mmCIF file of C-alpha atoms in Angstrom:
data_model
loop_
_atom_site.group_PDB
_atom_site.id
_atom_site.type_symbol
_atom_site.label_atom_id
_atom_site.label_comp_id
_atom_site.label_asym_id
_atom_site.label_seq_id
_atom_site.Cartn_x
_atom_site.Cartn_y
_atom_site.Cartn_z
ATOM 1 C CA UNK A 9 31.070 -2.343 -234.563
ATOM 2 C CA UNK A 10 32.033 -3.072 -238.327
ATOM 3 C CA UNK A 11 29.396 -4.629 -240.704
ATOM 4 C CA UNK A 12 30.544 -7.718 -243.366
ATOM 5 C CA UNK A 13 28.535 -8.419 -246.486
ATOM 6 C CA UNK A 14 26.517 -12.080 -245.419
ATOM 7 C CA UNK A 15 27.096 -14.358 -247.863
ATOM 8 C CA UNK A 16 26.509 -12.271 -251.172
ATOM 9 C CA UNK A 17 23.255 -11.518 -249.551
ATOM 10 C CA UNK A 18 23.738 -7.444 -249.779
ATOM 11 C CA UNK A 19 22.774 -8.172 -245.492
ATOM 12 C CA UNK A 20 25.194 -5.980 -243.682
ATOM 13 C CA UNK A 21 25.845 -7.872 -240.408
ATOM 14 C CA UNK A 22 28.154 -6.896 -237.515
ATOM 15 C CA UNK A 23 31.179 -8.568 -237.022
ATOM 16 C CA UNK A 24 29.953 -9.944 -234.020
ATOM 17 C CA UNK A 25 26.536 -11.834 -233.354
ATOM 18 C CA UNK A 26 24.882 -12.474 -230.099
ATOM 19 C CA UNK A 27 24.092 -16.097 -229.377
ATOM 20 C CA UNK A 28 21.323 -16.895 -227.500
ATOM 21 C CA UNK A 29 21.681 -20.456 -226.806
ATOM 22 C CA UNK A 30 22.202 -19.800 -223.159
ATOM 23 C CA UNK A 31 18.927 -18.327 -223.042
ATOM 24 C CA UNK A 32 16.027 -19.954 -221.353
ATOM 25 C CA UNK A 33 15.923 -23.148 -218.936
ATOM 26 C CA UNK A 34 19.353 -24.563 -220.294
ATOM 27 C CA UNK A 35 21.706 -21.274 -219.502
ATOM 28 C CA UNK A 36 19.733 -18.162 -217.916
ATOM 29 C CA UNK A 37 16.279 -19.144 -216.919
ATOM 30 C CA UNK A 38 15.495 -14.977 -216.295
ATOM 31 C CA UNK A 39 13.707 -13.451 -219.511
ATOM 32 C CA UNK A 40 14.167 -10.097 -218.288
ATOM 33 C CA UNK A 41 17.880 -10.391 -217.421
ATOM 34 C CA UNK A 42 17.995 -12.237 -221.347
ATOM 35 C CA UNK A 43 16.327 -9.209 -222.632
ATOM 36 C CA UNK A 44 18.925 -6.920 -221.145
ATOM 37 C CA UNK A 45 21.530 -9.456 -222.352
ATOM 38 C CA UNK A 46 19.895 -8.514 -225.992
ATOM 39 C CA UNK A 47 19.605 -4.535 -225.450
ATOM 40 C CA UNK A 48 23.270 -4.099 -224.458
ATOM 41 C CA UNK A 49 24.639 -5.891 -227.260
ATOM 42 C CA UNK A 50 22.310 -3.941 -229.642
ATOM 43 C CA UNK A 51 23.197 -0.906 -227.818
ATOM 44 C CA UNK A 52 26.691 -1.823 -229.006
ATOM 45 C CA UNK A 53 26.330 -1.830 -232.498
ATOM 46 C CA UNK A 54 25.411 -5.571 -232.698
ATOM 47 C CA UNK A 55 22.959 -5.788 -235.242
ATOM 48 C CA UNK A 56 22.937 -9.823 -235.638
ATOM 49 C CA UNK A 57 20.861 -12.245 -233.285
ATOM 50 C CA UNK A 58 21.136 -15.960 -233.338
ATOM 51 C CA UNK A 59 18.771 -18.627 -231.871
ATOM 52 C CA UNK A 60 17.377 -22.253 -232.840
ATOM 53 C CA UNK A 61 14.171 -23.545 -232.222
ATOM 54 C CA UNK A 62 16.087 -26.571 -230.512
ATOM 55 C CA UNK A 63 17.783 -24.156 -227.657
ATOM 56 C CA UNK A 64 15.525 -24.834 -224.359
ATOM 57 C CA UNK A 65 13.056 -26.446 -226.538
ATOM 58 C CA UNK A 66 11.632 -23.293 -228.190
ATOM 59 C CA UNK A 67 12.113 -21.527 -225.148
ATOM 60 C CA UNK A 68 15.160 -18.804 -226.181
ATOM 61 C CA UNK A 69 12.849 -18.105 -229.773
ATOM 62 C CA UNK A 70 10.369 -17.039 -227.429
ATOM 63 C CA UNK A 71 12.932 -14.585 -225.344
ATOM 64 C CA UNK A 72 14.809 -13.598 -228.060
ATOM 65 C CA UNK A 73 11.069 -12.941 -229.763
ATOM 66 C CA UNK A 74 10.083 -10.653 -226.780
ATOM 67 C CA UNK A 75 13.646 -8.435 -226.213
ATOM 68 C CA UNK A 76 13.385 -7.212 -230.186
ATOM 69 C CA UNK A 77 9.825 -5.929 -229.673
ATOM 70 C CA UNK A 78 9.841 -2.339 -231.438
ATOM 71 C CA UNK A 79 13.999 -3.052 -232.503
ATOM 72 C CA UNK A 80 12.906 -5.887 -234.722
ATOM 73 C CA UNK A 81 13.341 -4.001 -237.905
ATOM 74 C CA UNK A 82 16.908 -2.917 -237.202
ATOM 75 C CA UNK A 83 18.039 -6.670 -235.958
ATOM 76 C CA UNK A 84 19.241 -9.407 -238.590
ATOM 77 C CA UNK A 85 17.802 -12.548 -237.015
ATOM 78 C CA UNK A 86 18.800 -15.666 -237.838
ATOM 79 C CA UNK A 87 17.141 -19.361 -236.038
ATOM 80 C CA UNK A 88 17.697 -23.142 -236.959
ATOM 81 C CA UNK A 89 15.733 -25.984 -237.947
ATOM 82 C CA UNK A 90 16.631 -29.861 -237.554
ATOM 83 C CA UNK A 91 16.363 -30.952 -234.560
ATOM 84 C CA UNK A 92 13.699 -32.963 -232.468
ATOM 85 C CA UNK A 93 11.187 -30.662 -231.394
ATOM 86 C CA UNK A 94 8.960 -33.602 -229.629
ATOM 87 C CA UNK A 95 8.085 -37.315 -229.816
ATOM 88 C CA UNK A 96 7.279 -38.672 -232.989
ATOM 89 C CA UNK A 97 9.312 -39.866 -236.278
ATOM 90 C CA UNK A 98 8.913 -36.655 -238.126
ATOM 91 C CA UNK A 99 9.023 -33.700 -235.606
ATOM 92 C CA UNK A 100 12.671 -33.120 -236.996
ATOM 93 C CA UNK A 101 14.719 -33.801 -239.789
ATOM 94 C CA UNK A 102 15.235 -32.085 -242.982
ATOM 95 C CA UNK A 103 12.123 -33.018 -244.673
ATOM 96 C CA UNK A 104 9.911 -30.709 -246.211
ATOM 97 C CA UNK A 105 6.994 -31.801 -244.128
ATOM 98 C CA UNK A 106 9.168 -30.988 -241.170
ATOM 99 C CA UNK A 107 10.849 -27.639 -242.042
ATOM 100 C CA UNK A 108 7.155 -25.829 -242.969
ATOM 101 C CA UNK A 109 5.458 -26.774 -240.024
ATOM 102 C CA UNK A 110 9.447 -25.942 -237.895
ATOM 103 C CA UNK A 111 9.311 -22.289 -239.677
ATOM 104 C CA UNK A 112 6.004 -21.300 -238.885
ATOM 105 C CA UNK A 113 6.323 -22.358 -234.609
ATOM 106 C CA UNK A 114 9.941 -20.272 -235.024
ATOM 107 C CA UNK A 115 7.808 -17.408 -236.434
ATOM 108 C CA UNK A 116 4.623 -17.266 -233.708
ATOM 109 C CA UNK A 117 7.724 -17.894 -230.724
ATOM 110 C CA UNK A 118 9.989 -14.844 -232.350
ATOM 111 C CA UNK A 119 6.701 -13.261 -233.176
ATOM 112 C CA UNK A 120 7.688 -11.831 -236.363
ATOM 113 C CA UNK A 121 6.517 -12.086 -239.905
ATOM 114 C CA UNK A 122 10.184 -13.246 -241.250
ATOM 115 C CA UNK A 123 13.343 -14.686 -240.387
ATOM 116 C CA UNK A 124 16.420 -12.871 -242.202
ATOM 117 C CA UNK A 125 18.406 -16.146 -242.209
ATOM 118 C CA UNK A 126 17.583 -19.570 -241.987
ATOM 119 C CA UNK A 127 20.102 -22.278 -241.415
ATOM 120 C CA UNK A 128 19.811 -26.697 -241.613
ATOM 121 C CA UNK A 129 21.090 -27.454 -238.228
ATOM 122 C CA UNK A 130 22.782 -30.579 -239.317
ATOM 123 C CA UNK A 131 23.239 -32.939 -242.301
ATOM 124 C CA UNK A 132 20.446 -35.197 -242.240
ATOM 125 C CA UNK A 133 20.731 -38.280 -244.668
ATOM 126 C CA UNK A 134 17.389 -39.587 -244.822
ATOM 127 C CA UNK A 135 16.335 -36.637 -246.827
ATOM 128 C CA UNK A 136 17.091 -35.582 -250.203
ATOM 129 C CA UNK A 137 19.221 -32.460 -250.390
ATOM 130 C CA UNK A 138 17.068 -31.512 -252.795
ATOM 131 C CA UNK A 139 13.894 -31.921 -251.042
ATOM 132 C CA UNK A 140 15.529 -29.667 -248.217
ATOM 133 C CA UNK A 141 16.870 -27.090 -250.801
ATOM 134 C CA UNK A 142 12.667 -27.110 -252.760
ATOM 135 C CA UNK A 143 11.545 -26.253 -249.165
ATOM 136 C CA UNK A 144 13.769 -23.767 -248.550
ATOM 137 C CA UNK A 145 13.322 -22.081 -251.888
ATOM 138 C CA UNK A 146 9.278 -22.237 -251.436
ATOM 139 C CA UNK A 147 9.512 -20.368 -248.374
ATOM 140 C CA UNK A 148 11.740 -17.445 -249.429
ATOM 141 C CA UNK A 149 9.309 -17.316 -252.635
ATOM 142 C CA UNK A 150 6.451 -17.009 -249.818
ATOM 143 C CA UNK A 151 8.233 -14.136 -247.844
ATOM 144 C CA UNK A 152 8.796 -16.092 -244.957
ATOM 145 C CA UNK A 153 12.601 -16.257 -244.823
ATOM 146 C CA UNK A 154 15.031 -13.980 -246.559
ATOM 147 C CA UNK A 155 17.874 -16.441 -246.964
ATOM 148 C CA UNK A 156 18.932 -19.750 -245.889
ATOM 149 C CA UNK A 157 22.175 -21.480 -244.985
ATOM 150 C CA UNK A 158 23.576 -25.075 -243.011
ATOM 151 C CA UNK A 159 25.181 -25.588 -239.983
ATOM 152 C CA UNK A 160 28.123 -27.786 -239.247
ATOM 153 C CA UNK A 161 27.996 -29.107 -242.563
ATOM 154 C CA UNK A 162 31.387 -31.018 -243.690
ATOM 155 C CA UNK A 163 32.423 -29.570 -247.201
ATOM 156 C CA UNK A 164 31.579 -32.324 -249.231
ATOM 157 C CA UNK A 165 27.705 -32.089 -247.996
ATOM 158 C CA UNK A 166 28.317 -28.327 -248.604
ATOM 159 C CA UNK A 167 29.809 -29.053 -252.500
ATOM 160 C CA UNK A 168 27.264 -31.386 -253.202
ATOM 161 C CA UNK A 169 24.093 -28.801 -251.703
ATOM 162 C CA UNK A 170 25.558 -26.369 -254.465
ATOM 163 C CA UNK A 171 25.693 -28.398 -257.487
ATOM 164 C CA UNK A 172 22.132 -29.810 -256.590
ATOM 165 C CA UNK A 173 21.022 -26.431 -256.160
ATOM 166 C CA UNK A 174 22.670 -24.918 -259.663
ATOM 167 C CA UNK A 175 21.424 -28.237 -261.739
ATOM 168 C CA UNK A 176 17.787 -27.583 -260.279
ATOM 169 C CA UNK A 177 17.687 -23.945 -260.560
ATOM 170 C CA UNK A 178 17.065 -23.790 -256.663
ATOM 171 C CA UNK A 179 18.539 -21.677 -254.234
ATOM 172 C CA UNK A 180 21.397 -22.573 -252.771
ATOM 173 C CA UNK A 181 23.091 -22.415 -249.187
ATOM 174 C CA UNK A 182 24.389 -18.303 -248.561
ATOM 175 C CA UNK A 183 25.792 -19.555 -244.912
ATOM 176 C CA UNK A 184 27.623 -21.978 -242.736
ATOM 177 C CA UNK A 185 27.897 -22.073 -238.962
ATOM 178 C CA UNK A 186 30.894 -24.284 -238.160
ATOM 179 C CA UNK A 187 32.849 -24.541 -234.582
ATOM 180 C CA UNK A 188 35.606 -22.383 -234.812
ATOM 181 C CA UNK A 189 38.417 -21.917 -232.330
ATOM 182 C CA UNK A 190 42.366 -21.638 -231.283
ATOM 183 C CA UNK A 191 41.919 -25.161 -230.454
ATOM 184 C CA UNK A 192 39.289 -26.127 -232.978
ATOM 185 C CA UNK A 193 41.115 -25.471 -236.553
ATOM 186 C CA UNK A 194 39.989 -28.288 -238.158
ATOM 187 C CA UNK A 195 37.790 -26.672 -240.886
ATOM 188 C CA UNK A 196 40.493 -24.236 -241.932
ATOM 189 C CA UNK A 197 41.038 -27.263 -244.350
ATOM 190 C CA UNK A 198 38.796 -27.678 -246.389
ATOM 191 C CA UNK A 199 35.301 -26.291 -244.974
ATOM 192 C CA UNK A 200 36.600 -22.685 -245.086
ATOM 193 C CA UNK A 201 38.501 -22.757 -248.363
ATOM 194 C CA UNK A 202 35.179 -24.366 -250.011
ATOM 195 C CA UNK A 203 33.021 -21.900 -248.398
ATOM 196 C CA UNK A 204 35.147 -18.842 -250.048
ATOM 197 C CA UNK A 205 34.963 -20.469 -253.353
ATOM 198 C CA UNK A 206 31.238 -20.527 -252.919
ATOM 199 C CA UNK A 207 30.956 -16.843 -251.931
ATOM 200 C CA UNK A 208 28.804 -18.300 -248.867
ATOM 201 C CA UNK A 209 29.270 -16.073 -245.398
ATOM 202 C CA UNK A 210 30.297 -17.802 -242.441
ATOM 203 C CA UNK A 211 29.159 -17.354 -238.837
ATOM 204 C CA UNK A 212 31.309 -19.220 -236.612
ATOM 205 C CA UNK A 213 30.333 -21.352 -233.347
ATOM 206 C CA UNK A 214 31.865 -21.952 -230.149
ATOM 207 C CA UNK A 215 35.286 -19.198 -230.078
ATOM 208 C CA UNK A 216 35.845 -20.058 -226.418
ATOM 209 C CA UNK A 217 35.702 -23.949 -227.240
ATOM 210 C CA UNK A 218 32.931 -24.707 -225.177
ATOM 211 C CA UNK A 219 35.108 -22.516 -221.429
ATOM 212 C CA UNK A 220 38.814 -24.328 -222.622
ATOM 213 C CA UNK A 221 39.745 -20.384 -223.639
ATOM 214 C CA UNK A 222 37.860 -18.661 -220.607
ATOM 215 C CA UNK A 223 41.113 -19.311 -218.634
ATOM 216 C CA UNK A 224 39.022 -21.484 -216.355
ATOM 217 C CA UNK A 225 40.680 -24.340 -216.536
ATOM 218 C CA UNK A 226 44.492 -24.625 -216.289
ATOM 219 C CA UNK A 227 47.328 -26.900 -216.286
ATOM 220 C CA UNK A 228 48.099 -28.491 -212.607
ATOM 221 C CA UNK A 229 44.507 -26.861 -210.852
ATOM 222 C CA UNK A 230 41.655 -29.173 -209.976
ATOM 223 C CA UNK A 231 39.164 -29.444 -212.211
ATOM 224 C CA UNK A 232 35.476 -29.387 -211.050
ATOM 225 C CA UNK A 233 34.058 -32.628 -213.134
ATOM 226 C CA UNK A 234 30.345 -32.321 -211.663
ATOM 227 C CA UNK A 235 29.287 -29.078 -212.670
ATOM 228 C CA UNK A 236 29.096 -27.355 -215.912
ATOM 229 C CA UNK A 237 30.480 -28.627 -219.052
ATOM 230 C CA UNK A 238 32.850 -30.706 -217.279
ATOM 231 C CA UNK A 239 29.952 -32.180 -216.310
ATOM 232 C CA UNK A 240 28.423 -33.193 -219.649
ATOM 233 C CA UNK A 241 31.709 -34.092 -221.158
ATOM 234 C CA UNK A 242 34.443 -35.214 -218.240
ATOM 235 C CA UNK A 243 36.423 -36.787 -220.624
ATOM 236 C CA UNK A 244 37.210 -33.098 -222.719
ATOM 237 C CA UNK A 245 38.070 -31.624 -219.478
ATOM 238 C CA UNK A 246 39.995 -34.621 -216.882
ATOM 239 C CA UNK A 247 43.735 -33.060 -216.763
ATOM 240 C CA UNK A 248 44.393 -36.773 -215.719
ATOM 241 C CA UNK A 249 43.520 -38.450 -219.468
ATOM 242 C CA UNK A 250 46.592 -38.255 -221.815
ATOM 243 C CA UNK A 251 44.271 -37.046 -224.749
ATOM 244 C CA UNK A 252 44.106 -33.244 -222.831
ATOM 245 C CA UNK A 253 47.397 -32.825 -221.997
ATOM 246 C CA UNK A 254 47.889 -30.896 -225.363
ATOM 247 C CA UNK A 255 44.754 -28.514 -224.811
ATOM 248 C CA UNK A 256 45.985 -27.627 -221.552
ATOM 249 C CA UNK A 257 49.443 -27.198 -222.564
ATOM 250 C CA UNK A 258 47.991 -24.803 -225.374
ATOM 251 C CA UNK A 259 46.249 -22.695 -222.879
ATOM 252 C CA UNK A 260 49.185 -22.097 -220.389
ATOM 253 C CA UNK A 261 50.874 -21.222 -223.488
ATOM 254 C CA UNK A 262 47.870 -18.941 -225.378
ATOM 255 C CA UNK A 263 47.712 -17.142 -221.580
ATOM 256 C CA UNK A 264 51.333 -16.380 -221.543
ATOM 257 C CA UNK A 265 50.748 -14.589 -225.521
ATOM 258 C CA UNK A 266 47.379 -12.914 -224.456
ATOM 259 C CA UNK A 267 49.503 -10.990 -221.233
ATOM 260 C CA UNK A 268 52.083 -9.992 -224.094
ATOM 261 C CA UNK A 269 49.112 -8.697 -226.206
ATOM 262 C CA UNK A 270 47.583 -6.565 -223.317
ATOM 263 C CA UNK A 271 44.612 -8.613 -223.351
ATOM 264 C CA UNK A 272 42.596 -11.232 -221.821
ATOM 265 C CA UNK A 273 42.493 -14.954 -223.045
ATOM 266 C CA UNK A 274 38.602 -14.748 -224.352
ATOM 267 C CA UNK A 275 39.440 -11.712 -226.346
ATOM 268 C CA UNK A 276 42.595 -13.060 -227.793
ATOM 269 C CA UNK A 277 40.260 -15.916 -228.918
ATOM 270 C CA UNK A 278 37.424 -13.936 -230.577
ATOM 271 C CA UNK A 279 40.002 -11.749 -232.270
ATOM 272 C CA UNK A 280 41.593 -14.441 -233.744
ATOM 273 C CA UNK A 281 38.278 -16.452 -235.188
ATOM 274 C CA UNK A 282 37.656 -12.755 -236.800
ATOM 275 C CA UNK A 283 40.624 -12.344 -238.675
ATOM 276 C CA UNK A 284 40.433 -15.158 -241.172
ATOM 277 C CA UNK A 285 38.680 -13.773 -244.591
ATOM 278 C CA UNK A 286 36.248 -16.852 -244.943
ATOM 279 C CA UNK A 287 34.757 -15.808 -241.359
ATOM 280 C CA UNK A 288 31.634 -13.078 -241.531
ATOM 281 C CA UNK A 289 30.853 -13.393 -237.986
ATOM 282 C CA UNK A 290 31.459 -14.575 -234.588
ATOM 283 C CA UNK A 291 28.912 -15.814 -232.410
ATOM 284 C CA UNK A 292 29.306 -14.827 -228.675
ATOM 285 C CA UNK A 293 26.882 -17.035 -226.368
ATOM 286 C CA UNK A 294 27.107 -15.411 -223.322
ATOM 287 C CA UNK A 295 24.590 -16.597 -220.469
ATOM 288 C CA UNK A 296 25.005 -13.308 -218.397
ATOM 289 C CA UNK A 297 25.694 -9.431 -218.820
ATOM 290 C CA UNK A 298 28.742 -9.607 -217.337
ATOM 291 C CA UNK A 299 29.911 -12.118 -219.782
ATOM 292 C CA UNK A 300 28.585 -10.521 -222.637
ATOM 293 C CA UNK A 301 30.418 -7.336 -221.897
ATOM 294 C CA UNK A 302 33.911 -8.713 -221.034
ATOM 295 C CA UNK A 303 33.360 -10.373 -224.270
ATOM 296 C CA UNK A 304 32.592 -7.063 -226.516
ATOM 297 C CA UNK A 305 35.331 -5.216 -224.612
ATOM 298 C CA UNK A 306 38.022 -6.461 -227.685
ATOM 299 C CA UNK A 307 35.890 -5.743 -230.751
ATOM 300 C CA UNK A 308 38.404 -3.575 -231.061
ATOM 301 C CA UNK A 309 41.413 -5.817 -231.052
ATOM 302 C CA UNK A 310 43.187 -6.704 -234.024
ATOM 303 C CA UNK A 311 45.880 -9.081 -233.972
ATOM 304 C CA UNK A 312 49.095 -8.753 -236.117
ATOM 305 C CA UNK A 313 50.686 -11.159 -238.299
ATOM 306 C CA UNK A 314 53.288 -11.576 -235.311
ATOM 307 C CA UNK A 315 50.607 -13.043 -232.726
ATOM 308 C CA UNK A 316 48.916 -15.114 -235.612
ATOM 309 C CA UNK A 317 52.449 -17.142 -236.302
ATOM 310 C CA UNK A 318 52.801 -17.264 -232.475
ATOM 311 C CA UNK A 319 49.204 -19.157 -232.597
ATOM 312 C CA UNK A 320 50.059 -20.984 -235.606
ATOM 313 C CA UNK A 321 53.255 -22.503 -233.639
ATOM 314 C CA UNK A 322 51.115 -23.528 -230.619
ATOM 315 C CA UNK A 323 48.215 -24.545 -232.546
ATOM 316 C CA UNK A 324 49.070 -25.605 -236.157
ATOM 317 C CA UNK A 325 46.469 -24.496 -238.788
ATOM 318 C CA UNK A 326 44.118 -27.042 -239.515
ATOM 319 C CA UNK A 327 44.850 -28.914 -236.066
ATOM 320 C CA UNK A 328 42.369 -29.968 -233.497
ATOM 321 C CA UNK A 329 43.180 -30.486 -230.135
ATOM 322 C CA UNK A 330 39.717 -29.435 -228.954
ATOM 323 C CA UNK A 331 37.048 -31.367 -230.861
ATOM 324 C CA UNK A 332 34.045 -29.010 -230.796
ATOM 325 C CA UNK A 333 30.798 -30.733 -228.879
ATOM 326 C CA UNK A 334 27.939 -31.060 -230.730
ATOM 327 C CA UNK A 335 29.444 -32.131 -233.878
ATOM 328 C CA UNK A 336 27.589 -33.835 -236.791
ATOM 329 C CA UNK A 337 29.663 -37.206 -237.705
ATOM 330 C CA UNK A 338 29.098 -38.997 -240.649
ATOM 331 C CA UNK A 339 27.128 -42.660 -241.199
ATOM 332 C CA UNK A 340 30.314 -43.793 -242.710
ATOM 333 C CA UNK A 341 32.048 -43.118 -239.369
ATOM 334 C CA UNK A 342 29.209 -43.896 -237.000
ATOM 335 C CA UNK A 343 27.716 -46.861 -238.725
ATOM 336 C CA UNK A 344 30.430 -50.035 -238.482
ATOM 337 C CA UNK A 345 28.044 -51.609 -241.733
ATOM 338 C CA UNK A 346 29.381 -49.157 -244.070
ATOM 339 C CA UNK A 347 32.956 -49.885 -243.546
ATOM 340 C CA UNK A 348 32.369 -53.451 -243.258
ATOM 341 C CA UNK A 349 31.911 -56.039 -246.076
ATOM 342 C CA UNK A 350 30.116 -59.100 -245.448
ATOM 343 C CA UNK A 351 31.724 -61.348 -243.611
ATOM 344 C CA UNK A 352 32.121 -64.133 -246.813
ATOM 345 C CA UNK A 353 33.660 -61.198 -249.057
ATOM 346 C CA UNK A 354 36.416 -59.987 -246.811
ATOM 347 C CA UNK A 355 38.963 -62.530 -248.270
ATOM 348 C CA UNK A 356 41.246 -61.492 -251.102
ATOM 349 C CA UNK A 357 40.866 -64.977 -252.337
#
């Protein structure tokens, strides 16, 4: 497994990084079958674990925490803050009241003494960049985190975390997680370009957009709408909605180029996240063994320029025909007030 500088960091990380989201209650309820999950991919050169406090409500910390007993010293681990971690008004956020009490429950579930890279979960714009960025600085000053990074940040939240950072002599963002796929291009605009210019590493989310690339689902077969992440999203996966008839199209297409290849669909997808120079890492989330190891079976693949314009004609770069789930969306989108005047100042005259 090959090892890429994180961020400016001097952190050698592998290429590849287990994802543990799957773990726990939401994706593999069996700790010991988790902990194998973890062994084999460190057996296989991985060296770089992701989690979040948020995945099964604390739940794959505290398996992740357990599988790295007496390999903890040889593992980059990385784990999230933002998210609701209970009821109450300030039991998530970016605040700094919320990320020192967030660190030290990710610490006692991991049960370590140090997290090698902490990353913002989301934008969050009742908080002060700044007050985020003091925290964050405090606790590397205390020894509890080595580094820190965001996570689905749009570049201009990731410009303006660096110039607040450089005018207040704090430290600054090393990382961003973003959704990255065949079908998911979209921050090949601007996120990744603004990412290289900051020297920040980049550990990308989601290669498999969310089963579309497993080869599961295909143009003209059923589609099962009650299980899985059909389930959760229908409307991402009906073949009978207009809006999919490009994704699915893509796939027959991406199939047809992975047989050409020599390789399956899932590999041809990882390979290709991996070959862009912003990208550090990719993040496999497997939820079993068998998954995980079909996945790791083309670390080895490298695609040539040849099958990277044949994926540029099916999927233009930039384009997304697969928005990723989970995706942070502005106020100025969400909130119809911001893009509204009031009602007596509409008029031009």
């Amino acid at each position: 497994m090959r090892h890429r500088v994180l961020g400016g960091t001097g952190i050698q990380v592998s290429v590849h990084c287990l994802g543990t989201m799957m773990f726990g209650a939401v994706g593999n309820p069996d700790h010991d079958d988790c902990a194998r999950i973890v062994h084999a991919a460190l057996d296989r050169g991985v060296n770089f674990v992701d989690t979040a406090d948020m995945y099964s409500a604390g739940e794959s910390e505290v398996i992740v925490g357990k599988a790295l007993r007496g390999r903890r010293d040889d593992v980059v681990l990385a784990t999230k803050v933002h998210f609701p971690m209970g009821e109450g008004p300030n039991r998530g956020g970016n605040s700094r009241r919320w990320i020192v009490r967030a660190v030290e429950d990710s610490l006692r579930r991991l049960g370590t003494d140090w997290i090698d890279l902490y990353q913002v979960h989301r934008p969050d714009h009742t908080t002060d960049v700044e007050e985020t960025l003091a925290a964050l600085t405090d606790l590397v000053r205390a020894g509890k985190i080595r580094a820190f990074g965001c996570s689905t940040f749009p570049a201009e939240e990731i410009v303006e975390a660096q110039h607040v950072a450089e005018r207040r002599a704090l430290g600054r963002f090393r990382t961003e997680q973003p959704p990255y796929s065949i079908l998911a291009r979209g921050i090949e605009t601007a996120v990744l370009p603004v990412c290289q210019r900051y020297g920040m590493g980049v550990l990308v989310w989601s290669p498999l957009a969310s089963g579309f690339l497993t080869g599961r689902y295909r143009q003209g077969a059923a589609v099962d709408l009650t299980a899985g992440r059909p389930a959760r999203t229908p409307a991402r996966f009906d073949p009978a909605l207009p809006g999919n008839a490009a994704k699915y199209a893509a796939v027959e297409e991406l199939v047809a180029l992975a047989e050409e290849v020599g390789c399956s669909l899932p590999e041809l997808a990882v390979a290709f996240t991996v070959a862009h120079p912003a990208v550090t890492s990719t993040i496999l989330g497997p939820r079993t063994l068998e998954q995980l190891e079909g996945l790791l079976k083309g670390a080895a693949l490298a695609l040539d320029d040849a099958v990277l314009d044949r994926i540029d004609e099916i999927v233009p770069p930039g384009t997304n025909l697969y928005p990723p789930d989970g995706v942070w969306s502005p106020p100025a989108l969400t909130d119809p007030s911001r893009r509204r005047r009031p009602p007596a100042e509409r008029a031009a005259a």
